[in-house]
Amino acid sequence: MRGGGNMQQMMKQMQKMQKKMQEEQEKLKEERIEGTAGGGMVTVVVSGHKEVLDVIIKEEVVDPEDIEMLQDLVLAATNDALAKADDVTAQRLGQHTKGLNIPGMM
């Protein structure tokens, strides 16, 4: 059977890559990523698993007459943090799939 060894080697490499990706996924859970809006008036902290961990709102941005602005800032900071989390995830996991053209993998 020609090429059997190559297939076996490829399977070992895939298993090794899968293990490393699982380890990176665990590390991402502990990662704290900040998104901000309004020049730092609102900060949202998310994990690498895109869980919102904290919302920090500076007192001076709270205006009872303009709740919509505060809502917009919280939304913008959340979206900023989630986009950064996507970037971190792609960077961390993508390093393990470089050069591979596997559908569904980063």
CSV table of C-alpha atoms in Angstrom, one decimal, residues 1 9 13 22 46 76 92-93 96 99:
chain,number,residue,atom,x,y,z
A,1,MET,CA,0.0,0.0,0.0
A,9,GLN,CA,1.7,11.0,9.3
A,13,GLN,CA,-0.3,16.1,12.4
A,22,GLN,CA,-8.1,23.1,21.9
A,46,VAL,CA,-15.2,40.5,26.9
A,76,ALA,CA,-20.5,50.7,20.2
A,92,ARG,CA,-4.4,32.6,17.8
A,93,LEU,CA,-6.2,29.7,16.0
A,96,HIS,CA,-2.2,26.4,13.7
A,99,GLY,CA,-0.9,26.5,4.8
